[in-house]
PDB file of N, CA and C and ligand atoms in Angstrom:
ATOM      1  N   UNK S 125       0.749  -1.171   0.196  1.00  0.00           N
ATOM      2  CA  UNK S 125       0.047  -0.249  -0.088  1.00  0.00           C
ATOM      3  C   UNK S 125       0.955   1.231  -0.031  1.00  0.00           C
ATOM      4  N   UNK S 126       0.282   2.534  -0.675  1.00  0.00           N
ATOM      5  CA  UNK S 126       1.198   3.477  -0.760  1.00  0.00           C
ATOM      6  C   UNK S 126       1.460   3.950   0.879  1.00  0.00           C
ATOM      7  N   UNK S 127       2.591   4.611   0.936  1.00  0.00           N
ATOM      8  CA  UNK S 127       2.845   5.316   2.016  1.00  0.00           C
ATOM      9  C   UNK S 127       2.902   7.030   1.978  1.00  0.00           C
ATOM     10  N   UNK S 128       2.601   7.658   3.037  1.00  0.00           N
ATOM     11  CA  UNK S 128       2.454   9.096   2.953  1.00  0.00           C
ATOM     12  C   UNK S 128       3.740   9.326   3.184  1.00  0.00           C
ATOM     13  N   UNK S 129       4.438  10.379   2.353  1.00  0.00           N
ATOM     14  CA  UNK S 129       5.703  11.030   2.195  1.00  0.00           C
ATOM     15  C   UNK S 129       5.874  11.641   3.529  1.00  0.00           C
ATOM     16  N   UNK S 130       5.079  12.301   3.791  1.00  0.00           N
ATOM     17  CA  UNK S 130       4.827  13.376   5.147  1.00  0.00           C
ATOM     18  C   UNK S 130       4.996  12.584   6.539  1.00  0.00           C
ATOM     19  N   UNK S 131       3.757  11.941   6.666  1.00  0.00           N
ATOM     20  CA  UNK S 131       3.583  11.305   7.987  1.00  0.00           C
ATOM     21  C   UNK S 131       3.982   9.871   8.150  1.00  0.00           C
ATOM     22  N   UNK S 132       4.144   9.231   6.811  1.00  0.00           N
ATOM     23  CA  UNK S 132       4.334   7.770   7.022  1.00  0.00           C
ATOM     24  C   UNK S 132       3.120   6.762   7.309  1.00  0.00           C
ATOM     25  N   UNK S 133       2.111   7.480   7.038  1.00  0.00           N
ATOM     26  CA  UNK S 133       0.646   6.761   7.130  1.00  0.00           C
ATOM     27  C   UNK S 133       0.605   5.833   5.874  1.00  0.00           C
ATOM     28  N   UNK S 134      -0.037   4.533   6.380  1.00  0.00           N
ATOM     29  CA  UNK S 134       0.071   3.525   5.224  1.00  0.00           C
ATOM     30  C   UNK S 134      -1.381   3.488   4.609  1.00  0.00           C
ATOM     31  N   UNK S 135      -1.727   4.129   3.499  1.00  0.00           N
ATOM     32  CA  UNK S 135      -2.953   4.269   2.821  1.00  0.00           C
ATOM     33  C   UNK S 135      -3.673   2.870   2.645  1.00  0.00           C
ATOM     34  N   UNK S 136      -5.066   2.966   3.117  1.00  0.00           N
ATOM     35  CA  UNK S 136      -5.808   1.886   2.807  1.00  0.00           C
ATOM     36  C   UNK S 136      -6.226   1.593   1.544  1.00  0.00           C
ATOM     37  N   UNK S 137      -6.610   0.651   0.811  1.00  0.00           N
ATOM     38  CA  UNK S 137      -6.875   0.208  -0.247  1.00  0.00           C
ATOM     39  C   UNK S 137      -8.194   1.276  -0.871  1.00  0.00           C
ATOM     40  N   UNK S 138      -9.164   1.447   0.005  1.00  0.00           N
ATOM     41  CA  UNK S 138     -10.365   2.177  -0.188  1.00  0.00           C
ATOM     42  C   UNK S 138      -9.814   3.617  -0.563  1.00  0.00           C
ATOM     43  N   UNK S 139      -8.837   4.050   0.217  1.00  0.00           N
ATOM     44  CA  UNK S 139      -8.463   5.352  -0.010  1.00  0.00           C
ATOM     45  C   UNK S 139      -7.759   5.508  -1.356  1.00  0.00           C
ATOM     46  N   UNK S 140      -7.070   4.558  -1.997  1.00  0.00           N
ATOM     47  CA  UNK S 140      -6.121   4.681  -3.123  1.00  0.00           C
ATOM     48  C   UNK S 140      -7.249   4.798  -4.072  1.00  0.00           C
ATOM     49  N   UNK S 141      -8.559   4.054  -4.105  1.00  0.00           N
ATOM     50  CA  UNK S 141      -9.463   3.777  -5.036  1.00  0.00           C
ATOM     51  C   UNK S 141     -10.051   5.232  -5.283  1.00  0.00           C
ATOM     52  N   UNK S 142     -10.388   5.571  -4.095  1.00  0.00           N
ATOM     53  CA  UNK S 142     -11.207   6.959  -4.019  1.00  0.00           C
ATOM     54  C   UNK S 142     -10.395   8.171  -4.473  1.00  0.00           C
ATOM     55  N   UNK S 143      -9.404   8.250  -3.842  1.00  0.00           N
ATOM     56  CA  UNK S 143      -8.347   9.706  -4.262  1.00  0.00           C
ATOM     57  C   UNK S 143      -7.344   9.259  -5.549  1.00  0.00           C
ATOM     58  N   UNK S 144      -6.861   8.345  -5.630  1.00  0.00           N
ATOM     59  CA  UNK S 144      -5.555   8.249  -6.280  1.00  0.00           C
ATOM     60  C   UNK S 144      -6.018   7.624  -7.744  1.00  0.00           C
ATOM     61  N   UNK S 145      -7.087   6.794  -7.802  1.00  0.00           N
ATOM     62  CA  UNK S 145      -7.149   6.144  -9.052  1.00  0.00           C
ATOM     63  C   UNK S 145      -7.377   7.309 -10.265  1.00  0.00           C
ATOM     64  N   UNK S 146      -8.209   8.402 -10.077  1.00  0.00           N
ATOM     65  CA  UNK S 146      -8.502   9.104 -11.209  1.00  0.00           C
ATOM     66  C   UNK S 146      -7.411  10.206 -11.524  1.00  0.00           C
ATOM     67  N   UNK S 147      -7.145  10.944 -10.597  1.00  0.00           N
ATOM     68  CA  UNK S 147      -6.359  12.240 -10.561  1.00  0.00           C
ATOM     69  C   UNK S 147      -4.853  11.851 -10.106  1.00  0.00           C
ATOM     70  N   UNK S 148      -4.316  10.647  -9.584  1.00  0.00           N
ATOM     71  CA  UNK S 148      -3.022  10.606  -9.082  1.00  0.00           C
ATOM     72  C   UNK S 148      -2.638  11.377  -8.254  1.00  0.00           C
ATOM     73  N   UNK S 149      -3.606  12.043  -7.307  1.00  0.00           N
ATOM     74  CA  UNK S 149      -3.185  13.090  -6.355  1.00  0.00           C
ATOM     75  C   UNK S 149      -4.351  12.918  -5.040  1.00  0.00           C
ATOM     76  N   UNK S 150      -3.919  12.968  -3.960  1.00  0.00           N
ATOM     77  CA  UNK S 150      -4.959  13.188  -3.187  1.00  0.00           C
ATOM     78  C   UNK S 150      -4.612  13.433  -1.765  1.00  0.00           C
ATOM     79  N   UNK S 151      -5.327  14.115  -0.740  1.00  0.00           N
ATOM     80  CA  UNK S 151      -4.982  14.468   0.628  1.00  0.00           C
ATOM     81  C   UNK S 151      -4.940  13.246   1.451  1.00  0.00           C
ATOM     82  N   UNK S 152      -3.747  13.126   2.084  1.00  0.00           N
ATOM     83  CA  UNK S 152      -3.318  11.928   3.311  1.00  0.00           C
ATOM     84  C   UNK S 152      -4.660  11.805   4.121  1.00  0.00           C
ATOM     85  N   UNK S 153      -5.286  10.701   4.187  1.00  0.00           N
ATOM     86  CA  UNK S 153      -6.249  10.438   5.254  1.00  0.00           C
ATOM     87  C   UNK S 153      -6.100  10.872   6.790  1.00  0.00           C
ATOM     88  N   UNK S 154      -4.712  10.910   7.020  1.00  0.00           N
ATOM     89  CA  UNK S 154      -4.307  10.947   8.339  1.00  0.00           C
ATOM     90  C   UNK S 154      -3.776  12.525   8.655  1.00  0.00           C
ATOM     91  N   UNK S 155      -2.698  13.037   7.844  1.00  0.00           N
ATOM     92  CA  UNK S 155      -2.540  14.461   8.053  1.00  0.00           C
ATOM     93  C   UNK S 155      -2.918  15.533   7.259  1.00  0.00           C
ATOM     94  N   UNK S 156      -3.674  15.155   6.012  1.00  0.00           N
ATOM     95  CA  UNK S 156      -4.026  16.000   5.176  1.00  0.00           C
ATOM     96  C   UNK S 156      -3.282  16.627   4.226  1.00  0.00           C
ATOM     97  N   UNK S 157      -1.971  16.297   4.129  1.00  0.00           N
ATOM     98  CA  UNK S 157      -1.068  16.857   3.224  1.00  0.00           C
ATOM     99  C   UNK S 157      -1.524  16.153   1.829  1.00  0.00           C
ATOM    100  N   UNK S 158      -1.397  16.995   0.720  1.00  0.00           N
ATOM    101  CA  UNK S 158      -1.636  16.875  -0.656  1.00  0.00           C
ATOM    102  C   UNK S 158      -0.295  15.896  -1.085  1.00  0.00           C
ATOM    103  N   UNK S 159      -0.591  14.565  -1.460  1.00  0.00           N
ATOM    104  CA  UNK S 159       0.061  13.436  -1.831  1.00  0.00           C
ATOM    105  C   UNK S 159       0.225  13.349  -3.297  1.00  0.00           C
ATOM    106  N   UNK S 160       1.121  13.118  -4.041  1.00  0.00           N
ATOM    107  CA  UNK S 160       1.084  12.724  -5.776  1.00  0.00           C
ATOM    108  C   UNK S 160       1.633  11.530  -5.645  1.00  0.00           C
ATOM    109  N   UNK S 161       1.103  10.753  -6.568  1.00  0.00           N
ATOM    110  CA  UNK S 161       1.941   9.459  -7.352  1.00  0.00           C
ATOM    111  C   UNK S 161       2.944   9.879  -8.137  1.00  0.00           C
ATOM    112  N   UNK S 162       4.264   9.206  -7.532  1.00  0.00           N
ATOM    113  CA  UNK S 162       5.177   9.350  -8.289  1.00  0.00           C
ATOM    114  C   UNK S 162       5.521   9.342  -9.794  1.00  0.00           C
ATOM    115  N   UNK S 163       6.302   9.893 -10.557  1.00  0.00           N
ATOM    116  CA  UNK S 163       6.220   9.607 -12.155  1.00  0.00           C
ATOM    117  C   UNK S 163       6.658   8.323 -12.453  1.00  0.00           C
ATOM    118  N   UNK S 164       7.303   7.454 -11.436  1.00  0.00           N
ATOM    119  CA  UNK S 164       8.006   6.284 -11.596  1.00  0.00           C
ATOM    120  C   UNK S 164       6.793   5.151 -11.517  1.00  0.00           C
ATOM    121  N   UNK S 165       6.008   5.497 -10.408  1.00  0.00           N
ATOM    122  CA  UNK S 165       4.675   4.597 -10.292  1.00  0.00           C
ATOM    123  C   UNK S 165       3.892   5.015 -11.595  1.00  0.00           C
ATOM    124  N   UNK S 166       3.498   6.122 -11.772  1.00  0.00           N
ATOM    125  CA  UNK S 166       2.474   6.285 -12.937  1.00  0.00           C
ATOM    126  C   UNK S 166       2.826   5.515 -14.267  1.00  0.00           C
ATOM    127  N   UNK S 167       4.379   5.638 -14.463  1.00  0.00           N
ATOM    128  CA  UNK S 167       4.483   5.129 -15.802  1.00  0.00           C
ATOM    129  C   UNK S 167       4.358   3.546 -15.654  1.00  0.00           C
ATOM    130  N   UNK S 168       4.958   2.877 -14.543  1.00  0.00           N
ATOM    131  CA  UNK S 168       4.569   1.400 -14.260  1.00  0.00           C
ATOM    132  C   UNK S 168       3.138   1.061 -14.189  1.00  0.00           C
ATOM    133  N   UNK S 169       2.441   1.955 -13.773  1.00  0.00           N
ATOM    134  CA  UNK S 169       0.648   1.696 -13.770  1.00  0.00           C
ATOM    135  C   UNK S 169       0.098   1.687 -15.380  1.00  0.00           C
ATOM    136  N   UNK S 170       0.880   2.874 -15.898  1.00  0.00           N
ATOM    137  CA  UNK S 170       0.631   2.719 -17.532  1.00  0.00           C
ATOM    138  C   UNK S 170       1.062   1.403 -18.171  1.00  0.00           C
ATOM    139  N   UNK S 171       2.156   0.738 -17.710  1.00  0.00           N
ATOM    140  CA  UNK S 171       2.290  -0.447 -18.368  1.00  0.00           C
ATOM    141  C   UNK S 171       1.498  -1.470 -18.332  1.00  0.00           C
ATOM    142  N   UNK S 172       1.128  -1.337 -17.174  1.00  0.00           N
ATOM    143  CA  UNK S 172       0.046  -2.573 -17.156  1.00  0.00           C
ATOM    144  C   UNK S 172      -1.439  -2.196 -18.082  1.00  0.00           C
ATOM    145  N   UNK S 173      -1.482  -1.028 -18.027  1.00  0.00           N
ATOM    146  CA  UNK S 173      -2.910  -0.785 -19.316  1.00  0.00           C
ATOM    147  C   UNK S 173      -2.480  -0.963 -20.740  1.00  0.00           C
ATOM    148  N   UNK S 174      -1.102  -1.617 -20.989  1.00  0.00           N
ATOM    149  CA  UNK S 174      -0.994  -2.125 -22.211  1.00  0.00           C
ATOM    150  C   UNK S 174      -1.475  -3.388 -22.409  1.00  0.00           C
ATOM    151  N   UNK S 175      -1.585  -3.982 -21.266  1.00  0.00           N
ATOM    152  CA  UNK S 175      -2.726  -5.451 -21.332  1.00  0.00           C
ATOM    153  C   UNK S 175      -3.933  -5.321 -22.124  1.00  0.00           C
ATOM    154  N   UNK S 176      -4.545  -4.114 -22.029  1.00  0.00           N
ATOM    155  CA  UNK S 176      -5.715  -4.090 -22.700  1.00  0.00           C
ATOM    156  C   UNK S 176      -5.633  -3.966 -23.996  1.00  0.00           C
ATOM    157  N   UNK S 177      -4.515  -3.552 -24.791  1.00  0.00           N
ATOM    158  CA  UNK S 177      -3.907  -3.681 -26.067  1.00  0.00           C
ATOM    159  C   UNK S 177      -3.874  -5.193 -26.345  1.00  0.00           C
ATOM    160  N   UNK S 178      -3.349  -5.833 -25.419  1.00  0.00           N
ATOM    161  CA  UNK S 178      -2.913  -7.292 -25.719  1.00  0.00           C
ATOM    162  C   UNK S 178      -4.366  -8.187 -26.013  1.00  0.00           C
ATOM    163  N   UNK S 179      -5.433  -7.773 -25.225  1.00  0.00           N
ATOM    164  CA  UNK S 179      -6.829  -8.302 -25.199  1.00  0.00           C
ATOM    165  C   UNK S 179      -7.292  -7.922 -26.385  1.00  0.00           C
ATOM    166  N   UNK S 180      -7.122  -6.661 -27.028  1.00  0.00           N
ATOM    167  CA  UNK S 180      -8.117  -6.423 -28.223  1.00  0.00           C
ATOM    168  C   UNK S 180      -7.114  -6.674 -29.379  1.00  0.00           C
ATOM    169  N   UNK S 181      -5.636  -7.034 -29.245  1.00  0.00           N
ATOM    170  CA  UNK S 181      -5.046  -7.848 -30.328  1.00  0.00           C
ATOM    171  C   UNK S 181      -5.441  -9.338 -30.495  1.00  0.00           C
ATOM    172  N   UNK S 182      -5.653  -9.910 -29.435  1.00  0.00           N
ATOM    173  CA  UNK S 182      -6.087 -11.393 -29.396  1.00  0.00           C
ATOM    174  C   UNK S 182      -7.137 -11.449 -29.949  1.00  0.00           C
ATOM    175  N   UNK S 183      -8.106 -10.631 -29.609  1.00  0.00           N
ATOM    176  CA  UNK S 183      -9.425 -10.837 -30.068  1.00  0.00           C
ATOM    177  C   UNK S 183      -9.498 -10.715 -31.501  1.00  0.00           C
ATOM    178  N   UNK S 184      -8.584  -9.478 -32.009  1.00  0.00           N
ATOM    179  CA  UNK S 184      -8.527  -9.651 -33.746  1.00  0.00           C
ATOM    180  C   UNK S 184      -7.755 -10.681 -34.379  1.00  0.00           C
ATOM    181  N   UNK S 185      -6.832 -11.483 -33.666  1.00  0.00           N
ATOM    182  CA  UNK S 185      -6.095 -12.658 -34.329  1.00  0.00           C
ATOM    183  C   UNK S 185      -6.601 -13.561 -34.062  1.00  0.00           C
ATOM    184  N   UNK S 186      -7.340 -14.041 -33.057  1.00  0.00           N
ATOM    185  CA  UNK S 186      -7.992 -15.096 -33.009  1.00  0.00           C
ATOM    186  C   UNK S 186      -9.641 -14.986 -33.453  1.00  0.00           C
ATOM    187  N   UNK S 187     -10.064 -13.901 -33.854  1.00  0.00           N
ATOM    188  CA  UNK S 187     -11.417 -13.684 -34.147  1.00  0.00           C
ATOM    189  C   UNK S 187     -12.423 -14.089 -33.089  1.00  0.00           C
ATOM    190  N   UNK S 188     -12.058 -13.896 -31.639  1.00  0.00           N
ATOM    191  CA  UNK S 188     -12.823 -14.098 -30.409  1.00  0.00           C
ATOM    192  C   UNK S 188     -13.984 -13.248 -30.537  1.00  0.00           C
ATOM    193  N   UNK S 189     -15.172 -13.789 -29.990  1.00  0.00           N
ATOM    194  CA  UNK S 189     -16.554 -12.846 -29.687  1.00  0.00           C
ATOM    195  C   UNK S 189     -16.156 -11.673 -28.823  1.00  0.00           C
ATOM    196  N   UNK S 190     -17.004 -10.130 -29.223  1.00  0.00           N
ATOM    197  CA  UNK S 190     -16.853  -9.493 -28.331  1.00  0.00           C
ATOM    198  C   UNK S 190     -17.382  -9.383 -27.157  1.00  0.00           C
ATOM    199  N   UNK S 191     -18.046 -10.102 -26.767  1.00  0.00           N
ATOM    200  CA  UNK S 191     -18.393 -10.586 -25.547  1.00  0.00           C
ATOM    201  C   UNK S 191     -17.179 -11.079 -24.508  1.00  0.00           C
ATOM    202  N   UNK S 192     -16.108 -11.855 -25.124  1.00  0.00           N
ATOM    203  CA  UNK S 192     -15.038 -12.597 -24.795  1.00  0.00           C
ATOM    204  C   UNK S 192     -14.289 -11.068 -24.219  1.00  0.00           C
ATOM    205  N   UNK S 193     -14.063 -10.328 -25.177  1.00  0.00           N
ATOM    206  CA  UNK S 193     -13.211  -9.275 -24.956  1.00  0.00           C
ATOM    207  C   UNK S 193     -13.567  -8.305 -23.668  1.00  0.00           C
ATOM    208  N   UNK S 194     -15.168  -7.712 -23.717  1.00  0.00           N
ATOM    209  CA  UNK S 194     -15.560  -7.035 -22.853  1.00  0.00           C
ATOM    210  C   UNK S 194     -15.435  -7.805 -21.450  1.00  0.00           C
ATOM    211  N   UNK S 195     -15.620  -9.063 -21.256  1.00  0.00           N
ATOM    212  CA  UNK S 195     -15.606  -9.781 -20.220  1.00  0.00           C
ATOM    213  C   UNK S 195     -14.001  -9.908 -19.587  1.00  0.00           C
ATOM    214  N   UNK S 196     -13.000 -10.019 -20.593  1.00  0.00           N
ATOM    215  CA  UNK S 196     -11.836  -9.997 -20.126  1.00  0.00           C
ATOM    216  C   UNK S 196     -11.246  -8.794 -19.657  1.00  0.00           C
ATOM    217  N   UNK S 197     -11.510  -7.478 -20.384  1.00  0.00           N
ATOM    218  CA  UNK S 197     -11.300  -6.119 -20.026  1.00  0.00           C
ATOM    219  C   UNK S 197     -11.871  -5.933 -18.422  1.00  0.00           C
ATOM    220  N   UNK S 198     -12.976  -6.355 -18.275  1.00  0.00           N
ATOM    221  CA  UNK S 198     -13.544  -6.110 -16.984  1.00  0.00           C
ATOM    222  C   UNK S 198     -12.802  -6.757 -15.893  1.00  0.00           C
ATOM    223  N   UNK S 199     -12.331  -8.138 -16.207  1.00  0.00           N
ATOM    224  CA  UNK S 199     -11.629  -8.890 -15.250  1.00  0.00           C
ATOM    225  C   UNK S 199     -10.530  -8.488 -15.184  1.00  0.00           C
ATOM    226  N   UNK S 200      -9.746  -7.697 -16.103  1.00  0.00           N
ATOM    227  CA  UNK S 200      -8.423  -6.864 -16.184  1.00  0.00           C
ATOM    228  C   UNK S 200      -8.641  -5.825 -15.084  1.00  0.00           C
ATOM    229  N   UNK S 201      -9.492  -5.123 -15.445  1.00  0.00           N
ATOM    230  CA  UNK S 201      -9.737  -3.765 -14.699  1.00  0.00           C
ATOM    231  C   UNK S 201      -9.854  -4.009 -13.150  1.00  0.00           C
ATOM    232  N   UNK S 202     -10.430  -4.992 -12.872  1.00  0.00           N
ATOM    233  CA  UNK S 202     -10.761  -5.330 -11.502  1.00  0.00           C
ATOM    234  C   UNK S 202      -9.284  -5.933 -10.692  1.00  0.00           C
ATOM    235  N   UNK S 203      -8.586  -6.667 -11.510  1.00  0.00           N
ATOM    236  CA  UNK S 203      -7.603  -7.126 -11.018  1.00  0.00           C
ATOM    237  C   UNK S 203      -6.427  -5.993 -10.758  1.00  0.00           C
ATOM    238  N   UNK S 204      -6.570  -5.214 -11.943  1.00  0.00           N
ATOM    239  CA  UNK S 204      -5.738  -4.156 -11.487  1.00  0.00           C
ATOM    240  C   UNK S 204      -5.804  -3.248 -10.508  1.00  0.00           C
ATOM    241  N   UNK S 205      -7.068  -2.649 -10.306  1.00  0.00           N
ATOM    242  CA  UNK S 205      -7.638  -1.961  -9.530  1.00  0.00           C
ATOM    243  C   UNK S 205      -7.484  -2.702  -7.989  1.00  0.00           C
ATOM    244  N   UNK S 206      -7.693  -3.774  -7.784  1.00  0.00           N
ATOM    245  CA  UNK S 206      -7.619  -4.492  -6.482  1.00  0.00           C
ATOM    246  C   UNK S 206      -6.232  -4.848  -6.055  1.00  0.00           C
ATOM    247  N   UNK S 207      -5.490  -5.371  -6.969  1.00  0.00           N
ATOM    248  CA  UNK S 207      -4.157  -6.062  -6.712  1.00  0.00           C
ATOM    249  C   UNK S 207      -2.969  -5.156  -7.131  1.00  0.00           C
ATOM    250  N   UNK S 208      -2.995  -4.706  -8.199  1.00  0.00           N
ATOM    251  CA  UNK S 208      -1.796  -4.250  -8.794  1.00  0.00           C
ATOM    252  C   UNK S 208      -1.787  -2.618  -8.499  1.00  0.00           C
ATOM    253  N   UNK S 209      -2.717  -1.749  -8.895  1.00  0.00           N
ATOM    254  CA  UNK S 209      -2.560  -0.481  -8.538  1.00  0.00           C
ATOM    255  C   UNK S 209      -1.991   0.058  -7.029  1.00  0.00           C
ATOM    256  N   UNK S 210      -2.785  -0.742  -6.088  1.00  0.00           N
ATOM    257  CA  UNK S 210      -2.417  -0.082  -4.544  1.00  0.00           C
ATOM    258  C   UNK S 210      -0.760  -0.657  -4.335  1.00  0.00           C
ATOM    259  N   UNK S 211      -0.447  -1.702  -4.994  1.00  0.00           N
ATOM    260  CA  UNK S 211       0.931  -2.050  -4.586  1.00  0.00           C
ATOM    261  C   UNK S 211       2.159  -1.218  -5.770  1.00  0.00           C
ATOM    262  N   UNK S 212       1.501  -0.856  -6.748  1.00  0.00           N
ATOM    263  CA  UNK S 212       2.595  -0.429  -7.517  1.00  0.00           C
ATOM    264  C   UNK S 212       2.676   1.488  -7.233  1.00  0.00           C
ATOM    265  N   UNK S 213       1.713   1.803  -6.605  1.00  0.00           N
ATOM    266  CA  UNK S 213       1.607   3.456  -6.537  1.00  0.00           C
ATOM    267  C   UNK S 213       2.454   3.832  -5.277  1.00  0.00           C
ATOM    268  N   UNK S 214       3.288   4.692  -5.497  1.00  0.00           N
ATOM    269  CA  UNK S 214       4.154   5.302  -4.162  1.00  0.00           C
ATOM    270  C   UNK S 214       3.895   6.756  -4.384  1.00  0.00           C
ATOM    271  N   UNK S 215       4.002   6.851  -3.163  1.00  0.00           N
ATOM    272  CA  UNK S 215       3.686   8.696  -2.978  1.00  0.00           C
ATOM    273  C   UNK S 215       4.815   9.821  -2.599  1.00  0.00           C
ATOM    274  N   UNK S 216       4.634  10.719  -3.146  1.00  0.00           N
ATOM    275  CA  UNK S 216       5.531  12.101  -2.757  1.00  0.00           C
ATOM    276  C   UNK S 216       4.777  13.125  -2.368  1.00  0.00           C
ATOM    277  N   UNK S 217       5.583  14.117  -1.692  1.00  0.00           N
ATOM    278  CA  UNK S 217       4.836  15.173  -1.204  1.00  0.00           C
ATOM    279  C   UNK S 217       4.837  16.497  -2.495  1.00  0.00           C
ATOM    280  N   UNK S 218       5.699  16.258  -3.581  1.00  0.00           N
ATOM    281  CA  UNK S 218       5.727  17.332  -4.605  1.00  0.00           C
ATOM    282  C   UNK S 218       5.538  16.532  -5.772  1.00  0.00           C
ATOM    283  N   UNK S 219       4.639  17.155  -6.528  1.00  0.00           N
ATOM    284  CA  UNK S 219       4.131  16.647  -7.807  1.00  0.00           C
ATOM    285  C   UNK S 219       5.603  16.152  -8.743  1.00  0.00           C
ATOM    286  N   UNK S 220       5.345  15.274  -9.538  1.00  0.00           N
ATOM    287  CA  UNK S 220       6.825  15.193 -10.269  1.00  0.00           C
ATOM    288  C   UNK S 220       6.392  15.263 -11.984  1.00  0.00           C
ATOM    289  N   UNK S 221       7.156  15.795 -12.742  1.00  0.00           N
ATOM    290  CA  UNK S 221       6.742  15.887 -14.069  1.00  0.00           C
ATOM    291  C   UNK S 221       7.027  14.225 -14.805  1.00  0.00           C
ATOM    292  N   UNK S 222       6.521  14.050 -15.497  1.00  0.00           N
ATOM    293  CA  UNK S 222       6.297  12.561 -16.041  1.00  0.00           C
ATOM    294  C   UNK S 222       7.795  12.536 -17.067  1.00  0.00           C
ATOM    295  N   UNK S 223       7.988  13.587 -17.507  1.00  0.00           N
ATOM    296  CA  UNK S 223       9.360  13.426 -18.568  1.00  0.00           C
ATOM    297  C   UNK S 223       9.969  14.607 -18.223  1.00  0.00           C
TER     298      UNK S 223
HETATM  299 ZN1   ZN I1198       0.228  11.904   5.922  1.00  0.00          ZN
END
């Protein structure tokens, strides 16, 4: 789980979903300091999103039904949100440029 760079509070999974999944920043539930997802974490997170393209390529190559792709995308989304993103994200007190 991400740890606050300011106070050392370990964020809960629910906090990560609510605050970090959309904007990649949010106030620490413990100390209220604005925390940002590090650039390195955001890059790693987006690498996992490349799996979406693999699913779409697999559908095109093997002529799989659209319902299969939609189901796989939902499964992938939940796996990423529940298991991967909370472990990949690291926090910093200062916003970092991606490049
Ligand atoms: Zn804090």
